[in-house]
């Protein structure tokens, strides 16, 4: 895209800047539209599993319900508690929303179709996702209310706990692919097992995918790990004091993170933009279509689990992360590295 603007007579610096802004908008606008539509899809899936209709009034088949909800929230009054730290109170949802969008910069939508094709793309995703904890902690503390503060502490402990396991899981993927570049990780999955594209067909990496999927649900506070905003409590968690667009930013950020986890499942284990099988005719379908279908498949799993699995207790949630996922992921780091060394993979 930079070359296109240079052909129009712009200098390299201006062409690069405009091309970067266009690339950001090409990702951000479809992502925001996608978030609105998956909220609708989420509610429809829950309704179907509970034998209800779900949104069906606003627009054809209720498709405009999310936009109506957004307009309603936008027109509401923003209420700031009198004892709150106003600056931090307002910046916390902005941090959460912004961080949720920044991670998409390194997601490859097709071969070479990525905003920032950096060699440490996976480390970038880990670093950016870790920053989401700050939006949660700042929201709870700046509200100057005990319930949001307790919930923020609980949410941050949950997110940090499962990030540890996710880190060791991703080490296994990096060892096998030999790179941190997400585009190269996708390419390494081509014909990984016979004609199957994806690390998920590997017996040593399939358990890692299962753990990554579950850890992703805990990292994004989705059921059955949504202890931060349990309906059985009298408050809504760390965002209890928020209203209007500040609350909407948390809502949008949460779903953007869910979509990001679905995309990472597809990119790291299921071949990303590659077709499921290494058959020439399947490559006639554009890569971004395969990636979109895989993201929608994983989102259906996220929604299905939320509609059917009962919520964990907090002690069960932490025990799963520290006493099961952490030692198992460490064991598989040794197994994967040992196998790769024994087979001369690093030679």
GROMACS .gro file of C-alpha atoms in nm:
model
  347
    1UNK     CA    1   0.000   0.000   0.000
    2UNK     CA    2   0.296   0.229   0.065
    3UNK     CA    3   0.407   0.187  -0.296
    4UNK     CA    4   0.059   0.287  -0.414
    5UNK     CA    5   0.074   0.622  -0.237
    6UNK     CA    6   0.432   0.679  -0.355
    7UNK     CA    7   0.310   0.636  -0.714
    8UNK     CA    8   0.069   0.922  -0.643
    9UNK     CA    9   0.368   1.147  -0.580
   10UNK     CA   10   0.396   1.135  -0.199
   11UNK     CA   11   0.729   1.100  -0.022
   12UNK     CA   12   0.809   0.769   0.146
   13UNK     CA   13   0.740   0.905   0.496
   14UNK     CA   14   0.396   1.041   0.402
   15UNK     CA   15   0.311   0.732   0.198
   16UNK     CA   16   0.409   0.501   0.485
   17UNK     CA   17   0.209   0.705   0.738
   18UNK     CA   18  -0.108   0.717   0.528
   19UNK     CA   19  -0.076   0.348   0.438
   20UNK     CA   20  -0.041   0.258   0.808
   21UNK     CA   21  -0.350   0.461   0.902
   22UNK     CA   22  -0.548   0.297   0.620
   23UNK     CA   23  -0.434  -0.046   0.740
   24UNK     CA   24  -0.545   0.032   1.095
   25UNK     CA   25  -0.888   0.147   0.973
   26UNK     CA   26  -0.923  -0.162   0.753
   27UNK     CA   27  -0.885  -0.373   1.067
   28UNK     CA   28  -1.063  -0.155   1.325
   29UNK     CA   29  -1.386  -0.082   1.135
   30UNK     CA   30  -1.464  -0.445   1.036
   31UNK     CA   31  -1.365  -0.554   1.388
   32UNK     CA   32  -1.611  -0.312   1.550
   33UNK     CA   33  -1.884  -0.424   1.311
   34UNK     CA   34  -1.791  -0.785   1.385
   35UNK     CA   35  -1.814  -0.721   1.761
   36UNK     CA   36  -2.166  -0.581   1.717
   37UNK     CA   37  -2.274  -0.883   1.515
   38UNK     CA   38  -2.120  -1.146   1.745
   39UNK     CA   39  -2.300  -0.991   2.042
   40UNK     CA   40  -2.617  -1.054   1.844
   41UNK     CA   41  -2.499  -1.405   1.753
   42UNK     CA   42  -2.407  -1.472   2.117
   43UNK     CA   43  -2.758  -1.383   2.234
   44UNK     CA   44  -2.915  -1.588   1.954
   45UNK     CA   45  -2.710  -1.897   2.045
   46UNK     CA   46  -2.798  -1.867   2.413
   47UNK     CA   47  -3.164  -1.823   2.323
   48UNK     CA   48  -3.165  -2.127   2.093
   49UNK     CA   49  -3.009  -2.345   2.363
   50UNK     CA   50  -3.269  -2.225   2.614
   51UNK     CA   51  -3.555  -2.268   2.364
   52UNK     CA   52  -3.613  -1.893   2.339
   53UNK     CA   53  -3.620  -1.656   2.041
   54UNK     CA   54  -3.358  -1.401   2.139
   55UNK     CA   55  -3.338  -1.058   1.965
   56UNK     CA   56  -3.604  -1.054   1.692
   57UNK     CA   57  -3.766  -0.709   1.688
   58UNK     CA   58  -3.515  -0.439   1.588
   59UNK     CA   59  -3.440  -0.481   1.218
   60UNK     CA   60  -3.488  -0.796   1.007
   61UNK     CA   61  -3.446  -1.102   1.232
   62UNK     CA   62  -3.331  -0.864   1.506
   63UNK     CA   63  -3.000  -0.792   1.328
   64UNK     CA   64  -2.999  -0.426   1.436
   65UNK     CA   65  -3.046  -0.501   1.807
   66UNK     CA   66  -2.678  -0.444   1.892
   67UNK     CA   67  -2.681  -0.104   1.718
   68UNK     CA   68  -2.999  -0.006   1.906
   69UNK     CA   69  -2.833  -0.106   2.234
   70UNK     CA   70  -2.526   0.098   2.138
   71UNK     CA   71  -2.738   0.405   2.064
   72UNK     CA   72  -2.919   0.365   2.396
   73UNK     CA   73  -2.591   0.348   2.587
   74UNK     CA   74  -2.450   0.644   2.394
   75UNK     CA   75  -2.748   0.862   2.490
   76UNK     CA   76  -2.728   0.776   2.860
   77UNK     CA   77  -2.571   1.008   3.115
   78UNK     CA   78  -2.214   0.937   3.222
   79UNK     CA   79  -2.216   0.919   3.601
   80UNK     CA   80  -1.888   0.958   3.790
   81UNK     CA   81  -1.893   0.879   4.165
   82UNK     CA   82  -1.814   1.188   4.371
   83UNK     CA   83  -1.531   1.016   4.563
   84UNK     CA   84  -1.377   0.853   4.256
   85UNK     CA   85  -1.044   0.948   4.103
   86UNK     CA   86  -1.199   1.101   3.792
   87UNK     CA   87  -0.892   1.089   3.569
   88UNK     CA   88  -0.816   0.722   3.630
   89UNK     CA   89  -1.186   0.637   3.637
   90UNK     CA   90  -1.229   0.765   3.281
   91UNK     CA   91  -0.902   0.633   3.139
   92UNK     CA   92  -0.949   0.273   3.264
   93UNK     CA   93  -1.212   0.168   3.004
   94UNK     CA   94  -1.010   0.343   2.733
   95UNK     CA   95  -0.708   0.130   2.825
   96UNK     CA   96  -0.912  -0.191   2.809
   97UNK     CA   97  -1.070  -0.103   2.474
   98UNK     CA   98  -0.747   0.022   2.314
   99UNK     CA   99  -0.543  -0.279   2.424
  100UNK     CA  100  -0.808  -0.512   2.283
  101UNK     CA  101  -0.765  -0.349   1.940
  102UNK     CA  102  -0.385  -0.320   1.943
  103UNK     CA  103  -0.327  -0.695   1.955
  104UNK     CA  104  -0.490  -0.737   1.612
  105UNK     CA  105  -0.198  -0.556   1.446
  106UNK     CA  106   0.003  -0.881   1.413
  107UNK     CA  107  -0.278  -1.124   1.322
  108UNK     CA  108  -0.218  -1.250   0.963
  109UNK     CA  109  -0.542  -1.250   0.761
  110UNK     CA  110  -0.373  -1.404   0.457
  111UNK     CA  111  -0.020  -1.473   0.338
  112UNK     CA  112   0.152  -1.137   0.387
  113UNK     CA  113  -0.178  -0.962   0.471
  114UNK     CA  114  -0.086  -0.836   0.817
  115UNK     CA  115  -0.055  -0.482   0.948
  116UNK     CA  116   0.277  -0.544   1.129
  117UNK     CA  117   0.463  -0.854   1.013
  118UNK     CA  118   0.717  -0.843   1.297
  119UNK     CA  119   0.943  -1.131   1.396
  120UNK     CA  120   0.827  -1.121   1.759
  121UNK     CA  121   0.454  -1.111   1.682
  122UNK     CA  122   0.366  -1.374   1.943
  123UNK     CA  123   0.561  -1.190   2.213
  124UNK     CA  124   0.379  -0.872   2.112
  125UNK     CA  125   0.042  -1.043   2.161
  126UNK     CA  126   0.147  -1.169   2.505
  127UNK     CA  127   0.271  -0.824   2.607
  128UNK     CA  128  -0.038  -0.642   2.484
  129UNK     CA  129  -0.283  -0.891   2.639
  130UNK     CA  130  -0.101  -0.855   2.972
  131UNK     CA  131  -0.167  -0.479   2.967
  132UNK     CA  132  -0.541  -0.550   2.989
  133UNK     CA  133  -0.492  -0.618   3.360
  134UNK     CA  134  -0.422  -0.248   3.416
  135UNK     CA  135  -0.763  -0.144   3.284
  136UNK     CA  136  -0.928  -0.383   3.530
  137UNK     CA  137  -0.719  -0.289   3.835
  138UNK     CA  138  -0.743   0.086   3.771
  139UNK     CA  139  -1.122   0.060   3.729
  140UNK     CA  140  -1.165  -0.115   4.063
  141UNK     CA  141  -0.931   0.114   4.254
  142UNK     CA  142  -1.040   0.446   4.102
  143UNK     CA  143  -1.409   0.377   4.174
  144UNK     CA  144  -1.334   0.415   4.547
  145UNK     CA  145  -1.586   0.141   4.621
  146UNK     CA  146  -1.516  -0.186   4.801
  147UNK     CA  147  -1.708  -0.422   4.570
  148UNK     CA  148  -1.543  -0.309   4.244
  149UNK     CA  149  -1.203  -0.312   4.418
  150UNK     CA  150  -1.245  -0.670   4.543
  151UNK     CA  151  -1.366  -0.779   4.200
  152UNK     CA  152  -1.070  -0.608   4.031
  153UNK     CA  153  -0.828  -0.793   4.258
  154UNK     CA  154  -1.000  -1.120   4.182
  155UNK     CA  155  -1.009  -1.051   3.807
  156UNK     CA  156  -0.642  -0.952   3.791
  157UNK     CA  157  -0.538  -1.264   3.988
  158UNK     CA  158  -0.743  -1.478   3.748
  159UNK     CA  159  -0.595  -1.318   3.436
  160UNK     CA  160  -0.236  -1.337   3.559
  161UNK     CA  161  -0.276  -1.699   3.672
  162UNK     CA  162  -0.390  -1.823   3.332
  163UNK     CA  163  -0.138  -1.610   3.143
  164UNK     CA  164   0.135  -1.821   3.306
  165UNK     CA  165  -0.010  -2.142   3.163
  166UNK     CA  166  -0.070  -1.977   2.824
  167UNK     CA  167   0.297  -1.876   2.814
  168UNK     CA  168   0.418  -2.235   2.856
  169UNK     CA  169   0.162  -2.360   2.603
  170UNK     CA  170   0.290  -2.112   2.346
  171UNK     CA  171   0.649  -2.222   2.410
  172UNK     CA  172   0.552  -2.562   2.266
  173UNK     CA  173   0.415  -2.395   1.951
  174UNK     CA  174   0.725  -2.175   1.913
  175UNK     CA  175   0.958  -2.475   1.957
  176UNK     CA  176   0.783  -2.665   1.681
  177UNK     CA  177   0.748  -2.371   1.441
  178UNK     CA  178   1.093  -2.230   1.519
  179UNK     CA  179   0.972  -1.869   1.507
  180UNK     CA  180   0.772  -1.604   1.693
  181UNK     CA  181   0.637  -1.461   1.367
  182UNK     CA  182   0.267  -1.547   1.343
  183UNK     CA  183   0.272  -1.558   0.962
  184UNK     CA  184   0.560  -1.808   0.969
  185UNK     CA  185   0.384  -2.011   1.240
  186UNK     CA  186   0.086  -2.048   1.006
  187UNK     CA  187   0.312  -2.154   0.719
  188UNK     CA  188   0.481  -2.413   0.943
  189UNK     CA  189   0.142  -2.583   0.988
  190UNK     CA  190   0.101  -2.666   0.618
  191UNK     CA  191   0.084  -3.046   0.572
  192UNK     CA  192   0.195  -3.083   0.934
  193UNK     CA  193   0.042  -3.431   0.968
  194UNK     CA  194  -0.005  -3.599   0.628
  195UNK     CA  195  -0.240  -3.359   0.441
  196UNK     CA  196  -0.380  -3.191   0.753
  197UNK     CA  197  -0.293  -2.823   0.798
  198UNK     CA  198  -0.258  -2.741   1.167
  199UNK     CA  199  -0.064  -2.830   1.478
  200UNK     CA  200  -0.388  -2.957   1.632
  201UNK     CA  201  -0.341  -3.291   1.448
  202UNK     CA  202  -0.011  -3.342   1.632
  203UNK     CA  203  -0.057  -3.578   1.934
  204UNK     CA  204   0.188  -3.371   2.139
  205UNK     CA  205   0.022  -3.038   2.059
  206UNK     CA  206  -0.346  -3.139   2.067
  207UNK     CA  207  -0.356  -3.136   2.452
  208UNK     CA  208  -0.191  -2.794   2.439
  209UNK     CA  209  -0.472  -2.666   2.216
  210UNK     CA  210  -0.738  -2.795   2.457
  211UNK     CA  211  -0.563  -2.619   2.747
  212UNK     CA  212  -0.518  -2.303   2.540
  213UNK     CA  213  -0.889  -2.298   2.454
  214UNK     CA  214  -0.990  -2.332   2.820
  215UNK     CA  215  -0.725  -2.083   2.936
  216UNK     CA  216  -0.853  -1.839   2.674
  217UNK     CA  217  -1.199  -1.857   2.828
  218UNK     CA  218  -1.051  -1.786   3.172
  219UNK     CA  219  -0.829  -1.506   3.036
  220UNK     CA  220  -1.129  -1.329   2.884
  221UNK     CA  221  -1.351  -1.399   3.190
  222UNK     CA  222  -1.601  -1.599   2.987
  223UNK     CA  223  -1.823  -1.862   3.147
  224UNK     CA  224  -1.761  -2.087   3.331
  225UNK     CA  225  -1.488  -1.852   3.455
  226UNK     CA  226  -1.688  -1.527   3.470
  227UNK     CA  227  -1.640  -1.485   3.846
  228UNK     CA  228  -1.566  -1.115   3.794
  229UNK     CA  229  -1.928  -1.042   3.702
  230UNK     CA  230  -2.126  -1.331   3.844
  231UNK     CA  231  -2.503  -1.290   3.810
  232UNK     CA  232  -2.545  -1.451   4.152
  233UNK     CA  233  -2.387  -1.145   4.315
  234UNK     CA  234  -2.549  -0.809   4.383
  235UNK     CA  235  -2.290  -0.614   4.182
  236UNK     CA  236  -2.152  -0.641   3.830
  237UNK     CA  237  -1.784  -0.664   3.921
  238UNK     CA  238  -1.509  -0.408   3.869
  239UNK     CA  239  -1.728  -0.204   3.628
  240UNK     CA  240  -2.015  -0.166   3.878
  241UNK     CA  241  -1.982   0.214   3.899
  242UNK     CA  242  -1.962   0.262   3.521
  243UNK     CA  243  -2.242   0.378   3.296
  244UNK     CA  244  -2.300   0.508   2.944
  245UNK     CA  245  -2.010   0.484   2.697
  246UNK     CA  246  -1.755   0.401   2.966
  247UNK     CA  247  -1.941   0.078   3.036
  248UNK     CA  248  -1.985   0.018   2.663
  249UNK     CA  249  -1.608   0.037   2.612
  250UNK     CA  250  -1.562  -0.246   2.862
  251UNK     CA  251  -1.833  -0.444   2.684
  252UNK     CA  252  -1.675  -0.389   2.342
  253UNK     CA  253  -1.327  -0.464   2.475
  254UNK     CA  254  -1.444  -0.791   2.626
  255UNK     CA  255  -1.588  -0.915   2.298
  256UNK     CA  256  -1.287  -0.790   2.100
  257UNK     CA  257  -1.069  -0.998   2.334
  258UNK     CA  258  -1.294  -1.300   2.281
  259UNK     CA  259  -1.256  -1.261   1.904
  260UNK     CA  260  -0.880  -1.226   1.950
  261UNK     CA  261  -0.866  -1.553   2.144
  262UNK     CA  262  -1.070  -1.723   1.872
  263UNK     CA  263  -0.827  -1.587   1.611
  264UNK     CA  264  -0.525  -1.707   1.811
  265UNK     CA  265  -0.677  -2.055   1.837
  266UNK     CA  266  -0.709  -2.058   1.459
  267UNK     CA  267  -0.364  -1.910   1.388
  268UNK     CA  268  -0.160  -2.109   1.640
  269UNK     CA  269  -0.321  -2.452   1.616
  270UNK     CA  270  -0.566  -2.475   1.326
  271UNK     CA  271  -0.368  -2.341   1.033
  272UNK     CA  272  -0.490  -1.980   1.037
  273UNK     CA  273  -0.571  -1.871   0.684
  274UNK     CA  274  -0.478  -2.214   0.541
  275UNK     CA  275  -0.759  -2.454   0.444
  276UNK     CA  276  -0.806  -2.749   0.682
  277UNK     CA  277  -0.659  -2.994   0.427
  278UNK     CA  278  -0.361  -2.945   0.197
  279UNK     CA  279  -0.564  -3.004  -0.120
  280UNK     CA  280  -0.503  -2.766  -0.415
  281UNK     CA  281  -0.872  -2.705  -0.487
  282UNK     CA  282  -0.929  -2.573  -0.133
  283UNK     CA  283  -0.671  -2.299  -0.190
  284UNK     CA  284  -0.909  -2.142  -0.443
  285UNK     CA  285  -1.101  -2.007  -0.143
  286UNK     CA  286  -0.933  -1.686  -0.017
  287UNK     CA  287  -0.732  -1.729   0.301
  288UNK     CA  288  -0.922  -1.467   0.501
  289UNK     CA  289  -1.243  -1.666   0.440
  290UNK     CA  290  -1.090  -1.976   0.601
  291UNK     CA  291  -0.967  -1.766   0.895
  292UNK     CA  292  -1.311  -1.608   0.938
  293UNK     CA  293  -1.483  -1.947   0.935
  294UNK     CA  294  -1.243  -2.080   1.198
  295UNK     CA  295  -1.295  -1.772   1.418
  296UNK     CA  296  -1.674  -1.816   1.395
  297UNK     CA  297  -1.637  -2.187   1.480
  298UNK     CA  298  -1.440  -2.109   1.795
  299UNK     CA  299  -1.678  -1.831   1.891
  300UNK     CA  300  -1.963  -2.081   1.868
  301UNK     CA  301  -1.770  -2.303   2.113
  302UNK     CA  302  -1.722  -2.005   2.350
  303UNK     CA  303  -2.094  -1.925   2.334
  304UNK     CA  304  -2.197  -2.290   2.364
  305UNK     CA  305  -1.989  -2.333   2.679
  306UNK     CA  306  -2.135  -2.016   2.833
  307UNK     CA  307  -2.489  -2.138   2.770
  308UNK     CA  308  -2.439  -2.489   2.909
  309UNK     CA  309  -2.153  -2.515   3.163
  310UNK     CA  310  -2.215  -2.414   3.527
  311UNK     CA  311  -1.988  -2.152   3.681
  312UNK     CA  312  -1.676  -2.256   3.871
  313UNK     CA  313  -1.614  -2.151   4.229
  314UNK     CA  314  -1.315  -1.921   4.264
  315UNK     CA  315  -1.106  -2.181   4.447
  316UNK     CA  316  -1.181  -2.432   4.170
  317UNK     CA  317  -1.080  -2.180   3.907
  318UNK     CA  318  -0.744  -2.106   4.072
  319UNK     CA  319  -0.677  -2.475   4.142
  320UNK     CA  320  -0.733  -2.557   3.775
  321UNK     CA  321  -0.484  -2.291   3.670
  322UNK     CA  322  -0.206  -2.350   3.922
  323UNK     CA  323  -0.232  -2.720   4.012
  324UNK     CA  324  -0.337  -2.870   3.678
  325UNK     CA  325  -0.265  -2.646   3.378
  326UNK     CA  326   0.071  -2.512   3.500
  327UNK     CA  327   0.238  -2.849   3.577
  328UNK     CA  328   0.087  -3.016   3.268
  329UNK     CA  329   0.203  -2.735   3.038
  330UNK     CA  330   0.551  -2.752   3.193
  331UNK     CA  331   0.556  -3.129   3.136
  332UNK     CA  332   0.466  -3.083   2.770
  333UNK     CA  333   0.742  -2.825   2.725
  334UNK     CA  334   0.988  -3.100   2.826
  335UNK     CA  335   0.814  -3.361   2.611
  336UNK     CA  336   0.799  -3.143   2.299
  337UNK     CA  337   1.156  -3.014   2.332
  338UNK     CA  338   1.285  -3.365   2.409
  339UNK     CA  339   1.109  -3.510   2.103
  340UNK     CA  340   1.236  -3.234   1.876
  341UNK     CA  341   1.594  -3.279   1.998
  342UNK     CA  342   1.574  -3.657   1.962
  343UNK     CA  343   1.448  -3.627   1.603
  344UNK     CA  344   1.708  -3.366   1.503
  345UNK     CA  345   1.453  -3.090   1.454
  346UNK     CA  346   1.699  -2.824   1.571
  347UNK     CA  347   1.990  -2.948   1.358
   0.00000   0.00000   0.00000
